[in-house]
Coordinates of C-alpha atoms in Angstrom, one line a residue:
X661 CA 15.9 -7.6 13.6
X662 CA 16.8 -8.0 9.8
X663 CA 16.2 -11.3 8.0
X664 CA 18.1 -9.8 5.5
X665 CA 21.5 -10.9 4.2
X666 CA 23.9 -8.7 1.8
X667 CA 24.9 -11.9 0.4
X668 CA 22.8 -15.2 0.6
X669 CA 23.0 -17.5 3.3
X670 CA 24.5 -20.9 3.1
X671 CA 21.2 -23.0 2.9
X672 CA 21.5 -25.2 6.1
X673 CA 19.3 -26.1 9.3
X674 CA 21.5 -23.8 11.4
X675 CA 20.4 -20.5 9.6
X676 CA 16.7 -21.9 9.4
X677 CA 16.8 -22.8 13.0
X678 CA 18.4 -19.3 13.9
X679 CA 16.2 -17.1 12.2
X680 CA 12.9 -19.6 12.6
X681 CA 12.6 -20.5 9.1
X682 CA 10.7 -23.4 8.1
X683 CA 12.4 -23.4 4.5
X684 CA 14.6 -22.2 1.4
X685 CA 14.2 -21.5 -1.8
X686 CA 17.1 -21.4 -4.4
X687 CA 16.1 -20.2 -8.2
X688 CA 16.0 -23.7 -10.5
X689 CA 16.9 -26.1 -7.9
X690 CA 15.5 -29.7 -7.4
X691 CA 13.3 -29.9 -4.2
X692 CA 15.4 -31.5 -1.7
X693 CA 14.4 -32.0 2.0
X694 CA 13.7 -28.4 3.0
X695 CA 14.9 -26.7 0.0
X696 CA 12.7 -25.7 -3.2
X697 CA 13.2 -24.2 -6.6
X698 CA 9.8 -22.1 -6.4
X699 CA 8.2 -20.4 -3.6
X700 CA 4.8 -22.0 -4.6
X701 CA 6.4 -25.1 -4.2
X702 CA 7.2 -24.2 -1.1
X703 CA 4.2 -22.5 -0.3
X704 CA 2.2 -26.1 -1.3
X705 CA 4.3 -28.3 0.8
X706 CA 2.7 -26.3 3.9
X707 CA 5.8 -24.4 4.7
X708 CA 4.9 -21.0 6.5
X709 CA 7.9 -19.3 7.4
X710 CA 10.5 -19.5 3.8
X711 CA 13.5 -17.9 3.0
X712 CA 13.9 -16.5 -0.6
X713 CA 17.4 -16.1 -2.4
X714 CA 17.8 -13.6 -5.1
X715 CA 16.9 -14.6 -8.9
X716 CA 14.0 -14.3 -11.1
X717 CA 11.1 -16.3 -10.7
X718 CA 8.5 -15.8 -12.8
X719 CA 5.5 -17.4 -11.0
X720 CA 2.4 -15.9 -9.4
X721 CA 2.9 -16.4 -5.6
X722 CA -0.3 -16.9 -3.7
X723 CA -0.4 -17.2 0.0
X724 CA -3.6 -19.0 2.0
X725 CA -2.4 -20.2 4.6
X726 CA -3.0 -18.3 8.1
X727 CA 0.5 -17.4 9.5
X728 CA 2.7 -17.4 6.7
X729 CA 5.9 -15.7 6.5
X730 CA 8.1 -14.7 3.6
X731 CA 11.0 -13.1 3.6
X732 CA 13.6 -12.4 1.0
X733 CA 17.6 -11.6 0.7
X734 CA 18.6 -8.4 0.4
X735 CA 19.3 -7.5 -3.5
X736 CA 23.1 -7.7 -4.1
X737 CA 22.2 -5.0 -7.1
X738 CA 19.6 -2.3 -8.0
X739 CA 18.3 -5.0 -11.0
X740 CA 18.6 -7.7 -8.9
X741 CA 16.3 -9.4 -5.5
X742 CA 13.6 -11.8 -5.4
X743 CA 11.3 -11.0 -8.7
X744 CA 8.0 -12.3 -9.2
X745 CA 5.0 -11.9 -11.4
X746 CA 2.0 -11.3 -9.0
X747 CA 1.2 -11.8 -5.3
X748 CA -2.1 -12.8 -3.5
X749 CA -3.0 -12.8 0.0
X750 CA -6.2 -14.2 1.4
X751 CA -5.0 -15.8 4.8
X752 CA -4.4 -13.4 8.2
X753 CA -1.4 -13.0 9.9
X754 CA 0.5 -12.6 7.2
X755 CA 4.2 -10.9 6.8
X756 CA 6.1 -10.4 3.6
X757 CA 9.1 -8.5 3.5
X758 CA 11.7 -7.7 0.2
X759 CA 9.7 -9.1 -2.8
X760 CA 9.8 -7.1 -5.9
X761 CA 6.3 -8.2 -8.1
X762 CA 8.0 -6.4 -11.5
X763 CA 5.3 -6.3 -14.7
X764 CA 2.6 -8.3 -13.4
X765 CA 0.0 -8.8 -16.3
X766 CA -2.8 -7.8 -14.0
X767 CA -2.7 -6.0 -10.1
X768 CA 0.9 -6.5 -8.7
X769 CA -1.0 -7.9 -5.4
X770 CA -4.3 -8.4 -4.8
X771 CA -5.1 -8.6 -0.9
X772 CA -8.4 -10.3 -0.3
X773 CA -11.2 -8.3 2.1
X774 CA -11.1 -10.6 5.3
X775 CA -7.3 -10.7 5.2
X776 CA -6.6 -8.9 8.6
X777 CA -2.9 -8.4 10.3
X778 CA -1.1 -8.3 7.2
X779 CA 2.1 -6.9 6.7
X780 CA 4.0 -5.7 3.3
X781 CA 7.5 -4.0 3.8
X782 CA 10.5 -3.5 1.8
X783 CA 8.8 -4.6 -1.4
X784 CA 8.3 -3.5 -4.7
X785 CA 5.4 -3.2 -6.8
X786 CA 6.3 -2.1 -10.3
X787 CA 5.2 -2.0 -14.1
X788 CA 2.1 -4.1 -13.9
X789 CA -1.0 -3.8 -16.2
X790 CA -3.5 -2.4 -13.4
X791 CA -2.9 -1.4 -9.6
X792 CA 0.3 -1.8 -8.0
X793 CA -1.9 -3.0 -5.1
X794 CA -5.7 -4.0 -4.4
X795 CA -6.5 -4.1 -1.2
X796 CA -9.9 -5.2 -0.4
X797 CA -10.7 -7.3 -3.4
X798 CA -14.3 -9.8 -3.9
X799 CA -15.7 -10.4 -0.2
X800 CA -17.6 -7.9 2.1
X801 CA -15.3 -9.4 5.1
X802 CA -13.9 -7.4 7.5
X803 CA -10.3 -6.0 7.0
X804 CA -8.3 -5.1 9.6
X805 CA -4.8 -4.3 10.9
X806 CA -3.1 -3.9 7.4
X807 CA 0.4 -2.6 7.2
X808 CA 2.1 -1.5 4.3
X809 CA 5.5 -0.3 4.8
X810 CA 8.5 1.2 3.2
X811 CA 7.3 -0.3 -0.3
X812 CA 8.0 1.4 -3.2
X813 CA 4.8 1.1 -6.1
X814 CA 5.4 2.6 -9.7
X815 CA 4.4 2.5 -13.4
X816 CA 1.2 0.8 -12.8
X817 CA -1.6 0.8 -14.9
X818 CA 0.6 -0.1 -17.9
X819 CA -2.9 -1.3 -19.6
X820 CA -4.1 2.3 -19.0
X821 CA -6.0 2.3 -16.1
X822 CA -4.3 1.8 -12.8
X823 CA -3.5 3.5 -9.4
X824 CA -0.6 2.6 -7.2
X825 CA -2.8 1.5 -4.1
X826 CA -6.7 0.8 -4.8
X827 CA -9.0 0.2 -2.4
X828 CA -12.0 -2.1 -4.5
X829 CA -15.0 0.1 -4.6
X830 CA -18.0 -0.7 -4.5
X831 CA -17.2 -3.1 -1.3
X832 CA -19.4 -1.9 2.0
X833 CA -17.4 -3.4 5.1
X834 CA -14.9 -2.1 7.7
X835 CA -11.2 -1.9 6.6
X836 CA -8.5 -0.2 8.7
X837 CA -4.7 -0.3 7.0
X838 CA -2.0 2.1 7.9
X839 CA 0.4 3.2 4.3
X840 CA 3.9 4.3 5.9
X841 CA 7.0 5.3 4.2
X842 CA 6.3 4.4 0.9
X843 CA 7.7 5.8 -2.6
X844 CA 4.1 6.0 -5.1
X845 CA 4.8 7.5 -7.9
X846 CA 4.2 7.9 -11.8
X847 CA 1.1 5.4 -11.6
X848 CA -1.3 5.8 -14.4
X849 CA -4.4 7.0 -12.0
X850 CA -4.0 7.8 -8.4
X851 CA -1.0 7.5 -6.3
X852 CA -4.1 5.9 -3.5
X853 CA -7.7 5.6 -4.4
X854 CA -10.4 5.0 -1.5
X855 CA -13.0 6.6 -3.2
X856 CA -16.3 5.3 -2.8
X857 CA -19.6 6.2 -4.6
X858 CA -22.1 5.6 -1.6
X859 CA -22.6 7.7 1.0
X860 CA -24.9 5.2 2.9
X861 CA -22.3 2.0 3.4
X862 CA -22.8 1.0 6.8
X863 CA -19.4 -0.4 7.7
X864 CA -16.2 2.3 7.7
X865 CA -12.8 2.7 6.4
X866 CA -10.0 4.2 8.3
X867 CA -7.3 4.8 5.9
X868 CA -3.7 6.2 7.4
X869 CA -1.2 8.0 5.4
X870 CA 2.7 8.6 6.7
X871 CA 5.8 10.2 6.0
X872 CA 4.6 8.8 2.5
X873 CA 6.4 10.3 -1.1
X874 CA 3.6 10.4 -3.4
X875 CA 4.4 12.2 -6.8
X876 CA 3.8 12.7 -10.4
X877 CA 0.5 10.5 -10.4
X878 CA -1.9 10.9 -13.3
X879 CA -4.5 12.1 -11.1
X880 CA -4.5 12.7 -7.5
X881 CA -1.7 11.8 -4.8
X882 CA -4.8 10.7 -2.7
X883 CA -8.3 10.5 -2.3
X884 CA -11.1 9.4 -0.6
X885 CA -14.9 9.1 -0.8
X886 CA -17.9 9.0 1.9
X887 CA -17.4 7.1 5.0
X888 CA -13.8 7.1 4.5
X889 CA -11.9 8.3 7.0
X890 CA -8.4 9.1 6.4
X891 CA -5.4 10.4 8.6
X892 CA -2.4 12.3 6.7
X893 CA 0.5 13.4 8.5
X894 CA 4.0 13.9 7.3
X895 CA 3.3 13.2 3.8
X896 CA 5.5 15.5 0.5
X897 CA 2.6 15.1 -2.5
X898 CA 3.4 16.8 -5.5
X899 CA 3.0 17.3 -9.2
X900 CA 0.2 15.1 -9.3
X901 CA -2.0 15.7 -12.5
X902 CA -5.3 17.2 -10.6
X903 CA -4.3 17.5 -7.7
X904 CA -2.8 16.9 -4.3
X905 CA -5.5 15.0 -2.3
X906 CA -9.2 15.0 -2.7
X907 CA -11.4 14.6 0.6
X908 CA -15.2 13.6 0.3
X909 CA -17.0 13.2 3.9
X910 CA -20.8 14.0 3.5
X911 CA -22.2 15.4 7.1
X912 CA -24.5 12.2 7.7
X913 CA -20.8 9.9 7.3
X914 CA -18.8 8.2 10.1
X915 CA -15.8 9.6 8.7
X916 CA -13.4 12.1 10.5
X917 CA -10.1 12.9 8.3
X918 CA -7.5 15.1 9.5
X919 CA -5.2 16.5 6.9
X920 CA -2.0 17.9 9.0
X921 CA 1.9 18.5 8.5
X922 CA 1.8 17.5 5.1
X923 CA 3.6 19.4 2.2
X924 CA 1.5 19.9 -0.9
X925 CA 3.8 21.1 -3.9
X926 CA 3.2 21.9 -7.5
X927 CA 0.0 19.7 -7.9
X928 CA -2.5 20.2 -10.7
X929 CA -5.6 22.6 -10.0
X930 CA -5.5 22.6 -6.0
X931 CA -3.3 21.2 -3.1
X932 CA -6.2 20.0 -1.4
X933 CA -9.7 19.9 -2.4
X934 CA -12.8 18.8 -0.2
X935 CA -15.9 18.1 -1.7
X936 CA -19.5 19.6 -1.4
X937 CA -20.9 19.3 1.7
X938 CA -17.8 17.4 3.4
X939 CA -17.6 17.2 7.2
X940 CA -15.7 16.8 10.0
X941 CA -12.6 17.2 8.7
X942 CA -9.1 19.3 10.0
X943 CA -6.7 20.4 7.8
X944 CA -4.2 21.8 9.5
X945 CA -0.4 23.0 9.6
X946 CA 0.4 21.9 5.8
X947 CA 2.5 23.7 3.8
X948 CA 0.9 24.2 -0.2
X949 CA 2.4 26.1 -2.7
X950 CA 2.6 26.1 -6.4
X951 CA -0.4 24.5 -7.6
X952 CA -2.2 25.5 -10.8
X953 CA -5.3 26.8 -9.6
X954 CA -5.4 27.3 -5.4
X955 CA -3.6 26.2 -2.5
X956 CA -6.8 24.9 -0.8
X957 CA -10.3 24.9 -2.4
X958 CA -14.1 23.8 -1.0
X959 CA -16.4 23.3 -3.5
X960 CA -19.5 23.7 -1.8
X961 CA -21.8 24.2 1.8
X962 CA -19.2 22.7 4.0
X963 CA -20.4 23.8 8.0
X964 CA -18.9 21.2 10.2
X965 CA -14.9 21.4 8.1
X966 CA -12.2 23.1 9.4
X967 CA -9.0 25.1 7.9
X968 CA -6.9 26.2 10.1
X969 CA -4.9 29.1 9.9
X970 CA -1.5 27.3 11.1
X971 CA -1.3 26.4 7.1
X972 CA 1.3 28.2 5.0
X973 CA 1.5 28.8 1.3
X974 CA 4.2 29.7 -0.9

């Protein structure tokens, strides 16, 4: 079902009551009953499942409250939709569908680790001074079940540094979050960062990439560092600046990543490059062509990784 609406809905009890919202929010209006002109205001008068109309509202959203919904209307125009200047989420069970975050003067949204069944679709994460996202960010918690869906996440890193998705490192606890469908491009680092310095964190990431568009980053379309498992499939990365994806699983890692079906296009030096000594990983069934240096390059002593010869290159 589709919360969306081409053109705003009239602001009564009967659309709140037939879509379950708790509450509206309508760009400079006086609070009134179950209407707001802010989504914080909303957000602070313990509603959890809010309606956004379309307009400009320059205020950092931040959402702590377990079970909170928000959901925007459907922009009536490319420049137009629900635009804010940051979001935070450190509550679970959280769903947020349609915002645009548009020059954010630090991460577009910063998800706190211990934030678990969290999902981001149909938003936009655009312009800001650092990451486009930070997932992960100031707790050792657990972080589970995220879900970040047909977003679209460019220009980041306006200050200089800056990927599209970063995952905090250092951080040692378990995080498992699934990247789908998404549009990450022209960020100032990498299009998705998981790298992580130490190979002895006890606690595991499981990082799954799909049917993603990640191109023209200023470093790598993706990467990932020891105990970092991560599952591509269906993914076009291309003309990143070094490189299409960079895998580092050391043998004594829990981490298994399997590289397969992916298109690897006009990257700088390699289309995919694993690291010395990597492990247990499958690459398998990509096309890569047009690189600057190789279609697939291992750097080092790598006995338990596997190429398989189902891959093509142009």
């Amino acid at each position: 079902m589709s919360y969306y609406s081409s053109a705003s809905p009239a602001n009564d009890a009967t659309f709140n009551s037939l879509h379950g919202f708790e509450a509206q929010v309508i760009q400079g209006v006086a609070t009134s009953g179950t209407t707001y002109g802010s989504i914080s205001t909303a957000l602070a008068a313990g509603h959890r499942s809010i309606y956004v109309h379309e307009g400009n509202y320059a205020e950092a959203v931040s959402i702590t409250n377990t079970r909170t919904r928000i959901v925007c209307a459907r922009p009536t125009a490319p420049s137009a939709g629900v635009l804010v200047s940051s979001l935070t989420i450190n509550a679970d069970y959280v769903h947020v569908k349609g915002l645009t975050v548009y020059q954010g003067g630090g991460n577009g949204c910063t998800m706190y680790g211990g934030s678990s069944y969290v999902l981001v679709e149909d938003c936009s994460f655009r312009e800001c001074q650092n990451h486009g996202m930070q997932l992960c960010y100031n707790t050792v918690q657990q972080t589970i079940n995220v879900y970040i869906r047909n977003c679209t996440i460019y220009d980041n890193g306006q200050s200089g540094v800056g990927d599209g998705i970063a995952f905090v490192e250092p951080g040692d606890m378990e995080v498992r979050a699934t990247i789908e469908g998404c549009f990450i491009y022209s960020n100032d680092d990498d299009g998705i960062n998981a790298l992580r310095s130490s190979a002895t964190s006890v606690n595991h990431r499981e990082i799954t990439l799909l049917n993603n568009q990640i191109w023209a980053n200023g470093l790598y379309g993706f990467r990932t560092g020891p105990n970092s498992s991560v599952h591509a499939d269906g993914n076009h990365v291309s003309t990143n600046g070094s490189g299409g994806c960079y895998i580092s699983n050391p043998a004594a890692a829990n981490a298994r990543s399997r590289i397969i079906g992916n298109r690897f296009r006009s990257n700088g030096a390699y289309g995919v490059q694993l690291a010395a000594s990597s492990d247990k990983i499958v690459v398998m069934g990509n096309q890569s062509e047009g690189h600057s240096s190789s279609n697939y390059y291992n750097c080092g002593s790598s006995p338990g990784y596997a190429v398989v010869n189902t891959n093509v290159s142009g």
